[in-house]
Amino acid sequence: MAGEVRQPIDQAALERYLEKNVPEVKPPLQLKQFGFGQSNPTYQVTDSTNQRYVLRKKPPGQLLSKTAHRVDREYRVIHALEQTDVPVPRAICMCEDESIIGTQFYIMEFLDGRMVVNPSFPDVSAEHRREMWKDAVRTLAKLHRVRPKDVGLETFGKPTGFYNRQIKTFDSLAKSQAAAEDKETGELVGLLPHFDDFVQFFSEVKNQPKDRGVLVHGDFKIDNLVFHKTEPRVIGILDWEISTVGHPLADLTNLIQPWTISNATPSWPRIHADRAFLDPQNPESKNSEFPGLPTREEAVQWYRETAGFDIPEKELTWAVSFALFRDSIIFQGIAARYAVRQASNEKAKQYGAERKPFAEMGFKMVQEAKKQQESQAKL
């Protein structure tokens, strides 16, 4: 929900810009700020005709990364997808002139729908729960069917080698984070368990999924979707900050993560685990309390049917194990920031402690991937 503006912007300057360049949006404006979208501050803009819009901008001040907070990329991809069957908000305008409100910003359509945080959809009927999951999966597959060249996004990212670039990036990142020293104890964050084994396994081309290059969202999950207010369908995908051209399994593994983490071994339960997604045979499972919730296998099959290409189980297992490895490095990064007290609250400490359990879960999945590949080789 939108509420009080926590990061003020020059409203008068914004109104002057819109009067001159964007006649659709009619000042004077009322501004509120959303609680989500903290990476790129996000505002609800209501104009004099009571029409609502959304403004996304870069954070104020000196940014630590030149590649993060790319609101221009967000605008570019949603604008490119407007003429496809992928549901996105309509792009209204992009302003690259930082002198207006201090940073680049863009304005898009406000989608009046539902945003759901819990992927078990606790407050809907069994029929709608199943159909909302099915449409989320179909929506992802529709995105992956779009050929970047057909919508003018052939330069949006490299068409091949996505996982190799990811491996190189996370290898370097993990080693630098491991060297972080706790400000009070002097203890190093340290490398993840099985780190060298991870890198060796993922780097072997014969182990990797078939190389593909599609438009990927980068963080495709239930709470980045807007659903129709009463119907069980997706009306928009939000938060395109890290979208690029990459491998479709990176998005798919992110979407099915509730099943992955909830059923992962040897360490359970972990942060983000949900008993609704536990195997019904598990005595801890609450799956029966959420009728209509699909199985992981059903979700993957829905994706296959809409995307139009096969996903061998050994490729999916590889990609799931890589996703857990990536998550463990993200948690390691939180631990590194906590060590130097750039993130000092207890929640950061708790999340940082997840790096080793997630690495163990990822390594267990690597072992499963190796078994599948050995079995395939014998056929």
PDB file of N, CA, C and O in Angstrom, residues 149-207:
ATOM      1  N   LYS A 149      14.817  -9.907 -30.428  1.00  0.00           N
ATOM      2  CA  LYS A 149      14.949  -9.134 -31.666  1.00  0.00           C
ATOM      3  C   LYS A 149      13.598  -8.648 -32.158  1.00  0.00           C
ATOM      4  O   LYS A 149      13.493  -7.555 -32.754  1.00  0.00           O
ATOM      5  N   ASP A 150      12.551  -9.415 -31.922  1.00  0.00           N
ATOM      6  CA  ASP A 150      11.228  -9.046 -32.417  1.00  0.00           C
ATOM      7  C   ASP A 150      10.654  -7.814 -31.727  1.00  0.00           C
ATOM      8  O   ASP A 150       9.737  -7.175 -32.254  1.00  0.00           O
ATOM      9  N   VAL A 151      11.161  -7.494 -30.537  1.00  0.00           N
ATOM     10  CA  VAL A 151      10.637  -6.335 -29.796  1.00  0.00           C
ATOM     11  C   VAL A 151      11.716  -5.264 -29.587  1.00  0.00           C
ATOM     12  O   VAL A 151      11.612  -4.410 -28.712  1.00  0.00           O
ATOM     13  N   GLY A 152      12.768  -5.340 -30.413  1.00  0.00           N
ATOM     14  CA  GLY A 152      13.807  -4.320 -30.350  1.00  0.00           C
ATOM     15  C   GLY A 152      14.744  -4.430 -29.164  1.00  0.00           C
ATOM     16  O   GLY A 152      15.393  -3.449 -28.779  1.00  0.00           O
ATOM     17  N   LEU A 153      14.860  -5.630 -28.586  1.00  0.00           N
ATOM     18  CA  LEU A 153      15.715  -5.814 -27.417  1.00  0.00           C
ATOM     19  C   LEU A 153      16.914  -6.722 -27.708  1.00  0.00           C
ATOM     20  O   LEU A 153      17.451  -7.374 -26.818  1.00  0.00           O
ATOM     21  N   GLU A 154      17.344  -6.747 -28.969  1.00  0.00           N
ATOM     22  CA  GLU A 154      18.473  -7.616 -29.316  1.00  0.00           C
ATOM     23  C   GLU A 154      19.770  -7.175 -28.650  1.00  0.00           C
ATOM     24  O   GLU A 154      20.708  -7.970 -28.521  1.00  0.00           O
ATOM     25  N   THR A 155      19.844  -5.919 -28.191  1.00  0.00           N
ATOM     26  CA  THR A 155      21.049  -5.435 -27.502  1.00  0.00           C
ATOM     27  C   THR A 155      20.850  -5.372 -25.991  1.00  0.00           C
ATOM     28  O   THR A 155      21.664  -4.793 -25.273  1.00  0.00           O
ATOM     29  N   PHE A 156      19.782  -5.971 -25.498  1.00  0.00           N
ATOM     30  CA  PHE A 156      19.452  -5.895 -24.076  1.00  0.00           C
ATOM     31  C   PHE A 156      20.360  -6.780 -23.224  1.00  0.00           C
ATOM     32  O   PHE A 156      20.460  -6.601 -22.014  1.00  0.00           O
ATOM     33  N   GLY A 157      20.989  -7.758 -23.844  1.00  0.00           N
ATOM     34  CA  GLY A 157      21.893  -8.663 -23.142  1.00  0.00           C
ATOM     35  C   GLY A 157      22.518  -9.626 -24.126  1.00  0.00           C
ATOM     36  O   GLY A 157      22.118  -9.694 -25.283  1.00  0.00           O
ATOM     37  N   LYS A 158      23.502 -10.378 -23.676  1.00  0.00           N
ATOM     38  CA  LYS A 158      24.192 -11.322 -24.543  1.00  0.00           C
ATOM     39  C   LYS A 158      23.339 -12.578 -24.744  1.00  0.00           C
ATOM     40  O   LYS A 158      22.808 -13.132 -23.776  1.00  0.00           O
ATOM     41  N   PRO A 159      23.224 -13.047 -25.987  1.00  0.00           N
ATOM     42  CA  PRO A 159      22.302 -14.146 -26.278  1.00  0.00           C
ATOM     43  C   PRO A 159      22.792 -15.522 -25.848  1.00  0.00           C
ATOM     44  O   PRO A 159      22.024 -16.478 -25.856  1.00  0.00           O
ATOM     45  N   THR A 160      24.065 -15.655 -25.503  1.00  0.00           N
ATOM     46  CA  THR A 160      24.607 -16.958 -25.114  1.00  0.00           C
ATOM     47  C   THR A 160      25.480 -16.806 -23.867  1.00  0.00           C
ATOM     48  O   THR A 160      25.865 -15.701 -23.491  1.00  0.00           O
ATOM     49  N   GLY A 161      25.764 -17.954 -23.247  1.00  0.00           N
ATOM     50  CA  GLY A 161      26.748 -17.984 -22.164  1.00  0.00           C
ATOM     51  C   GLY A 161      26.287 -17.429 -20.833  1.00  0.00           C
ATOM     52  O   GLY A 161      27.109 -17.063 -19.987  1.00  0.00           O
ATOM     53  N   PHE A 162      24.974 -17.394 -20.580  1.00  0.00           N
ATOM     54  CA  PHE A 162      24.466 -16.782 -19.351  1.00  0.00           C
ATOM     55  C   PHE A 162      25.032 -17.448 -18.104  1.00  0.00           C
ATOM     56  O   PHE A 162      25.550 -16.775 -17.199  1.00  0.00           O
ATOM     57  N   TYR A 163      24.917 -18.768 -18.020  1.00  0.00           N
ATOM     58  CA  TYR A 163      25.374 -19.439 -16.796  1.00  0.00           C
ATOM     59  C   TYR A 163      26.884 -19.335 -16.612  1.00  0.00           C
ATOM     60  O   TYR A 163      27.367 -19.207 -15.479  1.00  0.00           O
ATOM     61  N   ASN A 164      27.649 -19.357 -17.692  1.00  0.00           N
ATOM     62  CA  ASN A 164      29.095 -19.192 -17.546  1.00  0.00           C
ATOM     63  C   ASN A 164      29.444 -17.814 -16.979  1.00  0.00           C
ATOM     64  O   ASN A 164      30.357 -17.679 -16.162  1.00  0.00           O
ATOM     65  N   ARG A 165      28.714 -16.788 -17.411  1.00  0.00           N
ATOM     66  CA  ARG A 165      28.945 -15.455 -16.851  1.00  0.00           C
ATOM     67  C   ARG A 165      28.543 -15.408 -15.381  1.00  0.00           C
ATOM     68  O   ARG A 165      29.233 -14.779 -14.556  1.00  0.00           O
ATOM     69  N   GLN A 166      27.428 -16.066 -15.061  1.00  0.00           N
ATOM     70  CA  GLN A 166      26.991 -16.105 -13.666  1.00  0.00           C
ATOM     71  C   GLN A 166      28.023 -16.802 -12.777  1.00  0.00           C
ATOM     72  O   GLN A 166      28.324 -16.343 -11.670  1.00  0.00           O
ATOM     73  N   ILE A 167      28.558 -17.922 -13.254  1.00  0.00           N
ATOM     74  CA  ILE A 167      29.558 -18.663 -12.483  1.00  0.00           C
ATOM     75  C   ILE A 167      30.783 -17.789 -12.221  1.00  0.00           C
ATOM     76  O   ILE A 167      31.287 -17.724 -11.092  1.00  0.00           O
ATOM     77  N   LYS A 168      31.241 -17.099 -13.243  1.00  0.00           N
ATOM     78  CA  LYS A 168      32.408 -16.235 -13.089  1.00  0.00           C
ATOM     79  C   LYS A 168      32.131 -15.109 -12.093  1.00  0.00           C
ATOM     80  O   LYS A 168      32.960 -14.804 -11.223  1.00  0.00           O
ATOM     81  N   THR A 169      30.958 -14.509 -12.203  1.00  0.00           N
ATOM     82  CA  THR A 169      30.587 -13.401 -11.311  1.00  0.00           C
ATOM     83  C   THR A 169      30.505 -13.865  -9.868  1.00  0.00           C
ATOM     84  O   THR A 169      31.074 -13.232  -8.957  1.00  0.00           O
ATOM     85  N   PHE A 170      29.811 -14.975  -9.626  1.00  0.00           N
ATOM     86  CA  PHE A 170      29.607 -15.417  -8.250  1.00  0.00           C
ATOM     87  C   PHE A 170      30.854 -16.049  -7.652  1.00  0.00           C
ATOM     88  O   PHE A 170      31.045 -16.002  -6.425  1.00  0.00           O
ATOM     89  N   ASP A 171      31.708 -16.616  -8.482  1.00  0.00           N
ATOM     90  CA  ASP A 171      33.000 -17.110  -8.011  1.00  0.00           C
ATOM     91  C   ASP A 171      33.809 -15.954  -7.424  1.00  0.00           C
ATOM     92  O   ASP A 171      34.295 -16.006  -6.284  1.00  0.00           O
ATOM     93  N   SER A 172      33.929 -14.885  -8.179  1.00  0.00           N
ATOM     94  CA  SER A 172      34.689 -13.717  -7.732  1.00  0.00           C
ATOM     95  C   SER A 172      34.043 -13.065  -6.515  1.00  0.00           C
ATOM     96  O   SER A 172      34.716 -12.705  -5.539  1.00  0.00           O
ATOM     97  N   LEU A 173      32.724 -12.932  -6.553  1.00  0.00           N
ATOM     98  CA  LEU A 173      32.006 -12.282  -5.459  1.00  0.00           C
ATOM     99  C   LEU A 173      32.144 -13.066  -4.162  1.00  0.00           C
ATOM    100  O   LEU A 173      32.395 -12.484  -3.089  1.00  0.00           O
ATOM    101  N   ALA A 174      31.997 -14.389  -4.245  1.00  0.00           N
ATOM    102  CA  ALA A 174      32.082 -15.220  -3.045  1.00  0.00           C
ATOM    103  C   ALA A 174      33.455 -15.124  -2.388  1.00  0.00           C
ATOM    104  O   ALA A 174      33.577 -15.076  -1.152  1.00  0.00           O
ATOM    105  N   LYS A 175      34.503 -15.095  -3.207  1.00  0.00           N
ATOM    106  CA  LYS A 175      35.861 -15.008  -2.652  1.00  0.00           C
ATOM    107  C   LYS A 175      36.111 -13.664  -1.977  1.00  0.00           C
ATOM    108  O   LYS A 175      36.752 -13.594  -0.918  1.00  0.00           O
ATOM    109  N   SER A 176      35.612 -12.587  -2.571  1.00  0.00           N
ATOM    110  CA  SER A 176      35.811 -11.269  -1.959  1.00  0.00           C
ATOM    111  C   SER A 176      35.010 -11.145  -0.667  1.00  0.00           C
ATOM    112  O   SER A 176      35.480 -10.568   0.325  1.00  0.00           O
ATOM    113  N   GLN A 177      33.792 -11.704  -0.641  1.00  0.00           N
ATOM    114  CA  GLN A 177      32.973 -11.648   0.565  1.00  0.00           C
ATOM    115  C   GLN A 177      33.556 -12.503   1.676  1.00  0.00           C
ATOM    116  O   GLN A 177      33.422 -12.171   2.857  1.00  0.00           O
ATOM    117  N   ALA A 178      34.202 -13.609   1.298  1.00  0.00           N
ATOM    118  CA  ALA A 178      34.788 -14.508   2.296  1.00  0.00           C
ATOM    119  C   ALA A 178      35.867 -13.801   3.118  1.00  0.00           C
ATOM    120  O   ALA A 178      36.126 -14.166   4.275  1.00  0.00           O
ATOM    121  N   ALA A 179      36.499 -12.782   2.531  1.00  0.00           N
ATOM    122  CA  ALA A 179      37.604 -12.082   3.202  1.00  0.00           C
ATOM    123  C   ALA A 179      37.134 -11.032   4.198  1.00  0.00           C
ATOM    124  O   ALA A 179      37.939 -10.437   4.909  1.00  0.00           O
ATOM    125  N   ALA A 180      35.821 -10.804   4.268  1.00  0.00           N
ATOM    126  CA  ALA A 180      35.305  -9.804   5.212  1.00  0.00           C
ATOM    127  C   ALA A 180      35.568 -10.266   6.641  1.00  0.00           C
ATOM    128  O   ALA A 180      35.368 -11.425   6.990  1.00  0.00           O
ATOM    129  N   GLU A 181      36.020  -9.332   7.456  1.00  0.00           N
ATOM    130  CA  GLU A 181      36.418  -9.636   8.833  1.00  0.00           C
ATOM    131  C   GLU A 181      35.459  -8.973   9.809  1.00  0.00           C
ATOM    132  O   GLU A 181      35.143  -7.791   9.689  1.00  0.00           O
ATOM    133  N   ASP A 182      34.991  -9.748  10.786  1.00  0.00           N
ATOM    134  CA  ASP A 182      34.058  -9.198  11.756  1.00  0.00           C
ATOM    135  C   ASP A 182      34.696  -8.063  12.546  1.00  0.00           C
ATOM    136  O   ASP A 182      35.824  -8.192  13.056  1.00  0.00           O
ATOM    137  N   LYS A 183      33.982  -6.969  12.641  1.00  0.00           N
ATOM    138  CA  LYS A 183      34.513  -5.747  13.250  1.00  0.00           C
ATOM    139  C   LYS A 183      34.855  -5.936  14.722  1.00  0.00           C
ATOM    140  O   LYS A 183      35.765  -5.281  15.240  1.00  0.00           O
ATOM    141  N   GLU A 184      34.160  -6.845  15.395  1.00  0.00           N
ATOM    142  CA  GLU A 184      34.384  -7.035  16.830  1.00  0.00           C
ATOM    143  C   GLU A 184      35.239  -8.257  17.139  1.00  0.00           C
ATOM    144  O   GLU A 184      36.158  -8.182  17.969  1.00  0.00           O
ATOM    145  N   THR A 185      34.957  -9.381  16.460  1.00  0.00           N
ATOM    146  CA  THR A 185      35.658 -10.628  16.795  1.00  0.00           C
ATOM    147  C   THR A 185      36.892 -10.885  15.938  1.00  0.00           C
ATOM    148  O   THR A 185      37.749 -11.686  16.308  1.00  0.00           O
ATOM    149  N   GLY A 186      36.977 -10.239  14.779  1.00  0.00           N
ATOM    150  CA  GLY A 186      38.084 -10.485  13.864  1.00  0.00           C
ATOM    151  C   GLY A 186      37.926 -11.754  13.050  1.00  0.00           C
ATOM    152  O   GLY A 186      38.774 -12.086  12.223  1.00  0.00           O
ATOM    153  N   GLU A 187      36.812 -12.468  13.234  1.00  0.00           N
ATOM    154  CA  GLU A 187      36.573 -13.716  12.508  1.00  0.00           C
ATOM    155  C   GLU A 187      36.202 -13.425  11.057  1.00  0.00           C
ATOM    156  O   GLU A 187      35.423 -12.515  10.765  1.00  0.00           O
ATOM    157  N   LEU A 188      36.779 -14.221  10.139  1.00  0.00           N
ATOM    158  CA  LEU A 188      36.467 -14.064   8.727  1.00  0.00           C
ATOM    159  C   LEU A 188      35.119 -14.706   8.400  1.00  0.00           C
ATOM    160  O   LEU A 188      34.751 -15.721   8.994  1.00  0.00           O
ATOM    161  N   VAL A 189      34.419 -14.123   7.454  1.00  0.00           N
ATOM    162  CA  VAL A 189      33.176 -14.732   6.981  1.00  0.00           C
ATOM    163  C   VAL A 189      33.458 -16.108   6.407  1.00  0.00           C
ATOM    164  O   VAL A 189      32.756 -17.078   6.666  1.00  0.00           O
ATOM    165  N   GLY A 190      34.525 -16.216   5.613  1.00  0.00           N
ATOM    166  CA  GLY A 190      34.972 -17.505   5.110  1.00  0.00           C
ATOM    167  C   GLY A 190      34.232 -17.995   3.878  1.00  0.00           C
ATOM    168  O   GLY A 190      33.122 -17.552   3.576  1.00  0.00           O
ATOM    169  N   LEU A 191      34.875 -18.915   3.171  1.00  0.00           N
ATOM    170  CA  LEU A 191      34.261 -19.501   1.987  1.00  0.00           C
ATOM    171  C   LEU A 191      33.103 -20.416   2.365  1.00  0.00           C
ATOM    172  O   LEU A 191      33.036 -20.930   3.483  1.00  0.00           O
ATOM    173  N   LEU A 192      32.219 -20.629   1.433  1.00  0.00           N
ATOM    174  CA  LEU A 192      31.085 -21.517   1.640  1.00  0.00           C
ATOM    175  C   LEU A 192      31.551 -22.976   1.673  1.00  0.00           C
ATOM    176  O   LEU A 192      32.552 -23.332   1.036  1.00  0.00           O
ATOM    177  N   PRO A 193      30.856 -23.842   2.377  1.00  0.00           N
ATOM    178  CA  PRO A 193      31.175 -25.268   2.312  1.00  0.00           C
ATOM    179  C   PRO A 193      31.095 -25.775   0.871  1.00  0.00           C
ATOM    180  O   PRO A 193      30.213 -25.366   0.111  1.00  0.00           O
ATOM    181  N   HIS A 194      32.045 -26.622   0.499  1.00  0.00           N
ATOM    182  CA  HIS A 194      32.078 -27.259  -0.826  1.00  0.00           C
ATOM    183  C   HIS A 194      32.280 -26.254  -1.964  1.00  0.00           C
ATOM    184  O   HIS A 194      31.980 -26.574  -3.121  1.00  0.00           O
ATOM    185  N   PHE A 195      32.800 -25.082  -1.668  1.00  0.00           N
ATOM    186  CA  PHE A 195      32.848 -24.021  -2.680  1.00  0.00           C
ATOM    187  C   PHE A 195      33.593 -24.464  -3.940  1.00  0.00           C
ATOM    188  O   PHE A 195      33.094 -24.278  -5.063  1.00  0.00           O
ATOM    189  N   ASP A 196      34.783 -25.032  -3.787  1.00  0.00           N
ATOM    190  CA  ASP A 196      35.559 -25.440  -4.965  1.00  0.00           C
ATOM    191  C   ASP A 196      34.838 -26.514  -5.769  1.00  0.00           C
ATOM    192  O   ASP A 196      34.895 -26.529  -7.007  1.00  0.00           O
ATOM    193  N   ASP A 197      34.157 -27.432  -5.054  1.00  0.00           N
ATOM    194  CA  ASP A 197      33.401 -28.485  -5.739  1.00  0.00           C
ATOM    195  C   ASP A 197      32.246 -27.888  -6.547  1.00  0.00           C
ATOM    196  O   ASP A 197      31.959 -28.334  -7.670  1.00  0.00           O
ATOM    197  N   PHE A 198      31.575 -26.901  -5.956  1.00  0.00           N
ATOM    198  CA  PHE A 198      30.508 -26.209  -6.677  1.00  0.00           C
ATOM    199  C   PHE A 198      31.034 -25.631  -7.992  1.00  0.00           C
ATOM    200  O   PHE A 198      30.481 -25.861  -9.070  1.00  0.00           O
ATOM    201  N   VAL A 199      32.087 -24.846  -7.890  1.00  0.00           N
ATOM    202  CA  VAL A 199      32.604 -24.138  -9.056  1.00  0.00           C
ATOM    203  C   VAL A 199      33.058 -25.118 -10.130  1.00  0.00           C
ATOM    204  O   VAL A 199      32.791 -24.927 -11.319  1.00  0.00           O
ATOM    205  N   GLN A 200      33.713 -26.182  -9.712  1.00  0.00           N
ATOM    206  CA  GLN A 200      34.182 -27.177 -10.682  1.00  0.00           C
ATOM    207  C   GLN A 200      33.005 -27.839 -11.400  1.00  0.00           C
ATOM    208  O   GLN A 200      33.011 -27.974 -12.629  1.00  0.00           O
ATOM    209  N   PHE A 201      31.984 -28.229 -10.636  1.00  0.00           N
ATOM    210  CA  PHE A 201      30.836 -28.903 -11.230  1.00  0.00           C
ATOM    211  C   PHE A 201      30.088 -27.986 -12.193  1.00  0.00           C
ATOM    212  O   PHE A 201      29.790 -28.358 -13.331  1.00  0.00           O
ATOM    213  N   PHE A 202      29.801 -26.775 -11.748  1.00  0.00           N
ATOM    214  CA  PHE A 202      29.025 -25.863 -12.589  1.00  0.00           C
ATOM    215  C   PHE A 202      29.803 -25.416 -13.819  1.00  0.00           C
ATOM    216  O   PHE A 202      29.208 -25.096 -14.857  1.00  0.00           O
ATOM    217  N   SER A 203      31.119 -25.385 -13.736  1.00  0.00           N
ATOM    218  CA  SER A 203      31.940 -24.891 -14.843  1.00  0.00           C
ATOM    219  C   SER A 203      32.098 -25.905 -15.965  1.00  0.00           C
ATOM    220  O   SER A 203      32.488 -25.541 -17.079  1.00  0.00           O
ATOM    221  N   GLU A 204      31.837 -27.167 -15.689  1.00  0.00           N
ATOM    222  CA  GLU A 204      31.991 -28.197 -16.719  1.00  0.00           C
ATOM    223  C   GLU A 204      30.824 -28.111 -17.703  1.00  0.00           C
ATOM    224  O   GLU A 204      29.679 -28.374 -17.344  1.00  0.00           O
ATOM    225  N   VAL A 205      31.149 -27.750 -18.926  1.00  0.00           N
ATOM    226  CA  VAL A 205      30.113 -27.496 -19.942  1.00  0.00           C
ATOM    227  C   VAL A 205      29.220 -28.716 -20.154  1.00  0.00           C
ATOM    228  O   VAL A 205      28.010 -28.578 -20.359  1.00  0.00           O
ATOM    229  N   LYS A 206      29.767 -29.902 -20.066  1.00  0.00           N
ATOM    230  CA  LYS A 206      28.976 -31.117 -20.310  1.00  0.00           C
ATOM    231  C   LYS A 206      27.880 -31.294 -19.260  1.00  0.00           C
ATOM    232  O   LYS A 206      26.883 -31.985 -19.492  1.00  0.00           O
ATOM    233  N   ASN A 207      28.050 -30.658 -18.105  1.00  0.00           N
ATOM    234  CA  ASN A 207      27.033 -30.753 -17.062  1.00  0.00           C
ATOM    235  C   ASN A 207      25.898 -29.743 -17.237  1.00  0.00           C
ATOM    236  O   ASN A 207      24.815 -29.915 -16.689  1.00  0.00           O
TER     237      ASN A 207
END
